[in-house]
Every structure is written in C-alpha cells, then in structure tokens.
mmCIF file of C-alpha atoms in Angstrom:
data_model
loop_
_atom_site.group_PDB
_atom_site.id
_atom_site.type_symbol
_atom_site.label_atom_id
_atom_site.label_comp_id
_atom_site.label_asym_id
_atom_site.label_seq_id
_atom_site.Cartn_x
_atom_site.Cartn_y
_atom_site.Cartn_z
ATOM 1 C CA MET A 1 21.725 12.608 -50.898
ATOM 2 C CA ASN A 2 18.837 12.156 -48.442
ATOM 3 C CA GLU A 3 17.208 14.760 -46.203
ATOM 4 C CA VAL A 4 19.057 13.576 -43.110
ATOM 5 C CA GLN A 5 22.437 14.061 -44.761
ATOM 6 C CA GLU A 6 21.388 17.515 -45.934
ATOM 7 C CA ILE A 7 20.576 18.453 -42.335
ATOM 8 C CA LEU A 8 23.945 17.134 -41.149
ATOM 9 C CA ILE A 9 25.829 19.006 -43.870
ATOM 10 C CA LYS A 10 24.033 22.229 -43.012
ATOM 11 C CA ARG A 11 24.935 21.864 -39.325
ATOM 12 C CA ALA A 12 28.557 21.072 -40.239
ATOM 13 C CA GLY A 13 28.598 24.272 -42.275
ATOM 14 C CA LYS A 14 27.439 26.193 -39.212
ATOM 15 C CA VAL A 15 30.333 24.739 -37.212
ATOM 16 C CA ARG A 16 32.737 25.775 -39.966
ATOM 17 C CA GLN A 17 31.405 29.336 -40.046
ATOM 18 C CA SER A 18 31.476 29.648 -36.258
ATOM 19 C CA TYR A 19 35.073 28.437 -36.235
ATOM 20 C CA LYS A 20 36.020 31.127 -38.764
ATOM 21 C CA ASP A 21 34.233 33.776 -36.700
ATOM 22 C CA PHE A 22 36.082 32.655 -33.568
ATOM 23 C CA MET A 23 39.472 32.672 -35.275
ATOM 24 C CA ASN A 24 38.777 36.115 -36.747
ATOM 25 C CA ASN A 25 37.824 37.530 -33.339
ATOM 26 C CA PRO A 26 38.613 35.328 -30.334
ATOM 27 C CA PHE A 27 38.231 38.360 -28.080
ATOM 28 C CA GLN A 28 34.463 38.380 -28.529
ATOM 29 C CA GLU A 29 32.479 36.267 -26.069
ATOM 30 C CA GLU A 30 29.757 35.579 -28.624
ATOM 31 C CA THR A 31 32.105 33.888 -31.116
ATOM 32 C CA VAL A 32 33.274 31.453 -28.418
ATOM 33 C CA HIS A 33 29.721 30.675 -27.343
ATOM 34 C CA LYS A 34 28.459 30.219 -30.908
ATOM 35 C CA LEU A 35 31.186 27.728 -31.822
ATOM 36 C CA ARG A 36 30.512 25.669 -28.716
ATOM 37 C CA VAL A 37 26.740 25.664 -29.289
ATOM 38 C CA ASP A 38 27.044 24.726 -32.971
ATOM 39 C CA CYS A 39 29.235 21.755 -32.020
ATOM 40 C CA ARG A 40 26.649 20.767 -29.419
ATOM 41 C CA LYS A 41 23.805 21.024 -31.929
ATOM 42 C CA LEU A 42 25.499 18.723 -34.415
ATOM 43 C CA ARG A 43 26.435 16.262 -31.672
ATOM 44 C CA GLY A 44 22.786 16.249 -30.573
ATOM 45 C CA VAL A 45 21.640 15.347 -34.073
ATOM 46 C CA LEU A 46 24.307 12.639 -34.356
ATOM 47 C CA ASN A 47 23.258 11.198 -31.003
ATOM 48 C CA ILE A 48 19.752 10.555 -32.334
ATOM 49 C CA LEU A 49 21.244 8.852 -35.397
ATOM 50 C CA LYS A 50 23.864 6.903 -33.424
ATOM 51 C CA HIS A 51 22.387 3.406 -33.787
ATOM 52 C CA ALA A 52 21.637 3.904 -37.477
ATOM 53 C CA MET A 53 25.320 4.725 -38.113
ATOM 54 C CA TYR A 54 28.356 2.527 -38.177
ATOM 55 C CA LYS A 55 30.242 2.709 -34.902
ATOM 56 C CA GLU A 56 33.457 4.036 -36.457
ATOM 57 C CA ASP A 57 31.669 6.908 -38.205
ATOM 58 C CA TYR A 58 29.754 7.941 -35.100
ATOM 59 C CA GLU A 59 32.747 7.792 -32.761
ATOM 60 C CA LYS A 60 34.997 9.693 -35.172
ATOM 61 C CA LEU A 61 32.473 12.479 -35.815
ATOM 62 C CA ASN A 62 31.446 12.798 -32.183
ATOM 63 C CA GLY A 63 35.077 12.756 -31.067
ATOM 64 C CA GLU A 64 36.139 15.461 -33.501
ATOM 65 C CA LEU A 65 33.272 17.729 -32.478
ATOM 66 C CA ARG A 66 34.111 17.113 -28.825
ATOM 67 C CA ASP A 67 37.749 18.056 -29.511
ATOM 68 C CA ILE A 68 36.683 21.326 -31.117
ATOM 69 C CA ALA A 69 34.461 22.248 -28.166
ATOM 70 C CA LEU A 70 37.077 21.251 -25.574
ATOM 71 C CA VAL A 71 39.650 23.609 -27.077
ATOM 72 C CA ILE A 72 37.480 26.576 -26.119
ATOM 73 C CA SER A 73 35.830 25.172 -22.976
ATOM 74 C CA ASP A 74 38.045 27.040 -20.473
ATOM 75 C CA LEU A 75 37.582 30.238 -22.446
ATOM 76 C CA ARG A 76 33.811 29.816 -22.381
ATOM 77 C CA GLU A 77 33.831 29.137 -18.638
ATOM 78 C CA ILE A 78 35.705 32.316 -17.801
ATOM 79 C CA ASP A 79 33.370 34.306 -20.088
ATOM 80 C CA VAL A 80 30.378 32.934 -18.161
ATOM 81 C CA LEU A 81 32.052 33.689 -14.846
ATOM 82 C CA THR A 82 32.945 37.228 -15.902
ATOM 83 C CA ARG A 83 29.328 37.856 -16.896
ATOM 84 C CA LEU A 84 28.171 36.540 -13.537
ATOM 85 C CA CYS A 85 30.559 38.907 -11.763
ATOM 86 C CA ALA A 86 29.410 41.785 -13.977
ATOM 87 C CA ASP A 87 25.767 41.084 -13.092
ATOM 88 C CA THR A 88 26.719 40.987 -9.413
ATOM 89 C CA ALA A 89 28.517 44.326 -9.699
ATOM 90 C CA LYS A 90 25.376 45.895 -11.179
ATOM 91 C CA ARG A 91 23.049 44.285 -8.668
ATOM 92 C CA GLU A 92 25.285 44.807 -5.609
ATOM 93 C CA PRO A 93 27.444 47.858 -6.434
ATOM 94 C CA ASP A 94 28.261 48.528 -2.773
ATOM 95 C CA MET A 95 29.381 44.978 -2.030
ATOM 96 C CA SER A 96 33.010 46.003 -2.550
ATOM 97 C CA GLY A 97 35.184 48.890 -3.595
ATOM 98 C CA HIS A 98 37.386 46.527 -5.601
ATOM 99 C CA PHE A 99 35.246 45.406 -8.512
ATOM 100 C CA GLN A 100 37.539 47.169 -10.967
ATOM 101 C CA GLU A 101 40.601 45.263 -9.761
ATOM 102 C CA MET A 102 38.654 42.032 -10.031
ATOM 103 C CA PHE A 103 37.700 42.673 -13.650
ATOM 104 C CA PHE A 104 41.293 43.592 -14.541
ATOM 105 C CA TYR A 105 42.302 40.262 -13.027
ATOM 106 C CA LEU A 106 39.607 38.325 -14.894
ATOM 107 C CA ASN A 107 40.473 39.988 -18.192
ATOM 108 C CA GLY A 108 44.118 39.052 -17.696
ATOM 109 C CA GLU A 109 43.152 35.446 -16.999
ATOM 110 C CA ARG A 110 40.885 35.425 -20.024
ATOM 111 C CA PHE A 111 43.717 36.589 -22.261
ATOM 112 C CA LYS A 112 45.894 33.716 -21.018
ATOM 113 C CA LYS A 113 43.150 31.192 -21.726
ATOM 114 C CA MET A 114 42.571 32.688 -25.161
ATOM 115 C CA GLU A 115 46.258 32.329 -26.017
ATOM 116 C CA THR A 116 46.200 28.710 -24.806
ATOM 117 C CA ALA A 117 43.081 27.992 -26.884
ATOM 118 C CA LEU A 118 44.649 29.424 -30.032
ATOM 119 C CA LEU A 119 47.818 27.394 -29.485
ATOM 120 C CA ASP A 120 45.697 24.250 -29.020
ATOM 121 C CA VAL A 121 43.793 25.008 -32.227
ATOM 122 C CA GLU A 122 47.093 24.927 -34.101
ATOM 123 C CA LYS A 123 48.587 22.010 -32.161
ATOM 124 C CA LYS A 124 45.529 19.787 -32.597
ATOM 125 C CA ASP A 125 44.930 20.982 -36.173
ATOM 126 C CA ILE A 126 41.308 21.808 -35.449
ATOM 127 C CA GLU A 127 40.733 23.189 -38.930
ATOM 128 C CA SER A 128 41.558 19.789 -40.418
ATOM 129 C CA GLU A 129 39.151 18.136 -37.975
ATOM 130 C CA ILE A 130 36.390 20.486 -39.109
ATOM 131 C CA ASP A 131 37.136 19.674 -42.751
ATOM 132 C CA ASP A 132 37.062 15.968 -41.901
ATOM 133 C CA VAL A 133 33.642 16.331 -40.241
ATOM 134 C CA ARG A 134 32.238 17.758 -43.471
ATOM 135 C CA THR A 135 33.886 15.098 -45.646
ATOM 136 C CA ARG A 136 32.747 12.225 -43.446
ATOM 137 C CA ILE A 137 29.178 13.474 -43.480
ATOM 138 C CA GLU A 138 29.205 13.884 -47.263
ATOM 139 C CA ASN A 139 30.391 10.275 -47.618
ATOM 140 C CA LEU A 140 28.279 8.910 -44.784
ATOM 141 C CA GLU A 141 26.485 5.615 -45.297
ATOM 142 C CA PHE A 142 23.917 4.417 -42.810
ATOM 143 C CA LYS A 143 23.587 0.780 -41.816
ATOM 144 C CA GLN A 144 22.028 -1.423 -44.474
ATOM 145 C CA LYS A 145 18.551 -1.582 -42.935
ATOM 146 C CA TYR A 146 18.343 2.228 -42.721
ATOM 147 C CA ARG A 147 19.541 3.128 -46.213
ATOM 148 C CA ASP A 148 15.998 3.500 -47.459
ATOM 149 C CA GLU A 149 14.965 7.027 -46.434
ATOM 150 C CA LYS A 150 11.555 5.820 -45.269
ATOM 151 C CA ASP A 151 13.167 3.315 -42.885
ATOM 152 C CA LEU A 152 15.611 5.935 -41.598
ATOM 153 C CA LYS A 153 12.773 8.363 -40.854
ATOM 154 C CA ALA A 154 10.868 5.607 -39.028
ATOM 155 C CA PHE A 155 14.008 4.956 -36.968
ATOM 156 C CA ILE A 156 14.314 8.652 -36.094
ATOM 157 C CA HIS A 157 10.641 8.773 -35.090
ATOM 158 C CA GLU A 158 11.057 5.828 -32.716
ATOM 159 C CA ARG A 159 14.376 7.073 -31.343
ATOM 160 C CA LEU A 160 12.999 10.540 -30.547
ATOM 161 C CA GLU A 161 9.931 9.018 -28.945
ATOM 162 C CA LYS A 162 12.032 6.803 -26.662
ATOM 163 C CA LYS A 163 14.417 9.639 -25.794
ATOM 164 C CA TYR A 164 11.453 11.835 -24.891
ATOM 165 C CA GLU A 165 9.951 9.142 -22.651
ATOM 166 C CA LYS A 166 13.318 8.595 -20.947
ATOM 167 C CA LEU A 167 13.768 12.334 -20.341
ATOM 168 C CA ALA A 168 10.255 12.700 -18.904
ATOM 169 C CA ALA A 169 10.833 9.774 -16.552
ATOM 170 C CA GLY A 170 14.240 11.054 -15.479
ATOM 171 C CA TYR A 171 12.832 14.511 -14.819
ATOM 172 C CA ALA A 172 9.910 13.143 -12.784
ATOM 173 C CA ASP A 173 12.235 11.043 -10.605
ATOM 174 C CA THR A 174 14.758 13.787 -9.961
ATOM 175 C CA ASP A 175 16.020 14.543 -6.480
ATOM 176 C CA LEU A 176 17.433 18.050 -6.783
ATOM 177 C CA ASN A 177 19.996 17.204 -4.116
ATOM 178 C CA ASP A 178 21.372 14.407 -6.320
ATOM 179 C CA TYR A 179 23.709 16.502 -8.451
ATOM 180 C CA GLU A 180 24.936 13.628 -10.605
ATOM 181 C CA HIS A 181 21.381 12.716 -11.612
ATOM 182 C CA VAL A 182 20.508 16.349 -12.305
ATOM 183 C CA HIS A 183 23.599 16.628 -14.495
ATOM 184 C CA GLU A 184 22.732 13.473 -16.465
ATOM 185 C CA VAL A 185 19.138 14.575 -17.049
ATOM 186 C CA ARG A 186 20.391 17.949 -18.242
ATOM 187 C CA LYS A 187 22.714 16.257 -20.749
ATOM 188 C CA ASP A 188 19.834 14.110 -22.015
ATOM 189 C CA ALA A 189 17.724 17.250 -22.416
ATOM 190 C CA LYS A 190 20.416 18.981 -24.479
ATOM 191 C CA LYS A 191 20.762 16.041 -26.856
ATOM 192 C CA LEU A 192 17.018 15.618 -27.301
ATOM 193 C CA ARG A 193 16.428 19.344 -27.720
ATOM 194 C CA PHE A 194 18.634 19.641 -30.780
ATOM 195 C CA GLY A 195 17.853 16.206 -32.159
ATOM 196 C CA ALA A 196 14.132 16.980 -32.093
ATOM 197 C CA ARG A 197 14.646 20.478 -33.423
ATOM 198 C CA TYR A 198 16.530 19.443 -36.542
ATOM 199 C CA LEU A 199 15.374 15.875 -37.222
ATOM 200 C CA GLY A 200 11.874 15.976 -35.771
ATOM 201 C CA LYS A 201 10.423 17.617 -38.880
ATOM 202 C CA LEU A 202 11.099 14.356 -40.740
ATOM 203 C CA THR A 203 8.690 12.523 -38.439
ATOM 204 C CA GLY A 204 5.053 12.774 -37.447
ATOM 205 C CA LEU A 205 5.942 13.797 -33.912
ATOM 206 C CA GLU A 206 5.181 17.177 -32.350
ATOM 207 C CA HIS A 207 8.890 17.921 -32.554
ATOM 208 C CA LYS A 208 8.634 21.599 -31.684
ATOM 209 C CA LYS A 209 6.864 20.731 -28.454
ATOM 210 C CA ILE A 210 9.459 18.071 -27.606
ATOM 211 C CA SER A 211 12.331 20.463 -28.291
ATOM 212 C CA LYS A 212 10.670 23.209 -26.262
ATOM 213 C CA GLU A 213 10.080 20.946 -23.252
ATOM 214 C CA ALA A 214 13.640 19.608 -23.451
ATOM 215 C CA LYS A 215 14.960 23.187 -23.460
ATOM 216 C CA LYS A 216 12.839 24.009 -20.430
ATOM 217 C CA ILE A 217 14.372 21.096 -18.493
ATOM 218 C CA GLN A 218 17.848 21.984 -19.743
ATOM 219 C CA ASP A 219 17.454 25.578 -18.546
ATOM 220 C CA GLU A 220 15.967 24.597 -15.185
ATOM 221 C CA PHE A 221 18.656 22.048 -14.382
ATOM 222 C CA GLY A 222 21.288 24.256 -15.997
ATOM 223 C CA GLU A 223 20.764 26.848 -13.287
ATOM 224 C CA ILE A 224 21.449 24.237 -10.617
ATOM 225 C CA THR A 225 24.615 22.950 -12.260
ATOM 226 C CA ASP A 226 25.799 26.445 -13.181
ATOM 227 C CA HIS A 227 25.573 27.650 -9.570
ATOM 228 C CA ARG A 228 27.657 24.685 -8.474
ATOM 229 C CA VAL A 229 30.282 25.153 -11.215
ATOM 230 C CA ASN A 230 30.437 28.914 -10.689
ATOM 231 C CA ALA A 231 30.922 28.540 -6.931
ATOM 232 C CA ALA A 232 33.804 26.119 -7.505
ATOM 233 C CA MET A 233 35.445 28.412 -10.058
ATOM 234 C CA LEU A 234 35.108 31.450 -7.799
ATOM 235 C CA GLU A 235 36.831 29.533 -5.039
ATOM 236 C CA GLU A 236 39.644 28.526 -7.396
ATOM 237 C CA TYR A 237 40.169 32.129 -8.492
ATOM 238 C CA ALA A 238 40.117 33.271 -4.880
ATOM 239 C CA ASP A 239 42.870 30.779 -4.077
ATOM 240 C CA ALA A 240 44.950 31.945 -7.047
ATOM 241 C CA ALA A 241 44.541 35.723 -6.644
ATOM 242 C CA ASP A 242 47.423 37.627 -5.020
ATOM 243 C CA ASN A 243 45.311 40.687 -4.247
ATOM 244 C CA GLU A 244 43.591 40.126 -0.884
ATOM 245 C CA GLU A 245 40.669 42.430 -1.696
ATOM 246 C CA VAL A 246 40.043 40.661 -4.988
ATOM 247 C CA ARG A 247 40.269 37.310 -3.221
ATOM 248 C CA ASP A 248 37.694 38.403 -0.648
ATOM 249 C CA LEU A 249 35.383 39.655 -3.395
ATOM 250 C CA PHE A 250 35.537 36.334 -5.222
ATOM 251 C CA LEU A 251 34.552 34.582 -1.993
ATOM 252 C CA LYS A 252 31.657 36.951 -1.397
ATOM 253 C CA ILE A 253 30.289 36.230 -4.863
ATOM 254 C CA ARG A 254 30.869 32.510 -4.277
ATOM 255 C CA ASP A 255 28.761 32.700 -1.116
ATOM 256 C CA LEU A 256 25.939 34.275 -3.121
ATOM 257 C CA GLU A 257 26.103 31.419 -5.645
ATOM 258 C CA GLN A 258 26.052 28.785 -2.902
ATOM 259 C CA ASP A 259 22.952 30.363 -1.358
ATOM 260 C CA LYS A 260 20.953 30.150 -4.594
#
C-alpha cells in the first residue's frame, strides 16, 4: 500500500469516527460540523487525485461522501443560523424582548431537522456507504501510468501547482458583486486547502503555505456567501413563523446580515 492510499484510509477512518459521534449524540452541534468537515476533507483529497483515478472509482467515492454530507446539511445550516442569532442577542440585547421565543422556535425546528436527518441516515443506509468508502479505498488502483509511487507523487505536485495558480488567478479577478464567481472561487479554495494539507507533504511544494493561503481565501469569501445564505434563511423562517414578534425579530436580524 502506497503513502497516498494510507492518507486516504486515514481520512476515511476520520469520517467513520465522526459518523459514530454524530449518531451517538446528534443533539450536539459539534458532531454535525465535524462529520461534514471530515467528508469535505476527504473529498478535497480525492479531487486532487481525480485524474489519476478511474472515473468509476472517483464518482462513486465522491458521490457517497456527498450523500453523507447532504443528510446533515439542513441540520448544519440551522446550527449556524442559531449561532448567528445567539451572537446577535449578545451583541444587541435590547433589539427585542422576544429573543427567548425565537430560540424556542429555532430549537423546535432543529429537532425536526434532526429527526429527518436520522430517518434519512437509515433510509439511505449511510453506514453501508461509509463502509463502502473504506473498502473502495483499500482496493483502489490508480491508472496504469500512475501506479508507480514516484509518478503518482509527480502528478500530485503538478496538480497542486495548477490548482494553486488557478485559485490565485480567480481570486485576483474577483468582482465581489459577482456572487456566482465568489462562490466558485470559494469552492476551489476549499478543495485546494485540504488537498494541499494532506497530499502536499508528498511533494516538494510549500504545501503549508498553499493550504494557509487557500484557507484565507475560503474564509474571506465564506463571509460573503454566509451573509447571503443567512439572510435568505432568516427570511424563510420569518415567513414560516406564526408568532408576529418572532417574525419581526428574524427580519431585523436579516436586515443586519444584508447590511454587512
């Protein structure tokens, strides 16, 4: 087994452990976040290796990891929104006299999403998908011209280099008012960040620097996309809430997000 496979197996193990932690305690925000991030990390590594892998292997692994993350995506979104509202309540305690009602409402909605996520885990047999990810990686064969470890490492070096150049160019050309472009650059940054972090040590590149710069872009553009997503979610919750005071509070927080 080569070093690349060892890295993939280790990351798959992290996904497995995070899944267990989530199933043991789906009430905890951290277990949801950790599972999503560990899926993203492994997908980032696979993205760097994509063209050295057979298409079927890449699409199956990437698809299974995407399925796992999607099961908890709504749960993660409401956790992020609840934290945003909690920060607002601390920062602007006199904004409303109805923060408590709002958090009761959010906690009720979170419980519904948690129940849905757990039902989807069973329905989609997520545990089997996680087992399959591990098995596929253990049996993974790279394309013929990359089966020599030296050739595979040279491929990774070149792939990271090109991804880094593409990200730098995309960042330099960004119009912050072009949300779609900002979103695409952020996705590129996420993939490169984890690919460089875990595979970069097999190359002669300054992989820590690349990963650090990718994270910086991801965080910067993440704030822009998060404000947009949060504002949309706050408006949706305002539309759905029966309590007029809670609805008004959601809209006030939405206005703060739109002004950022």
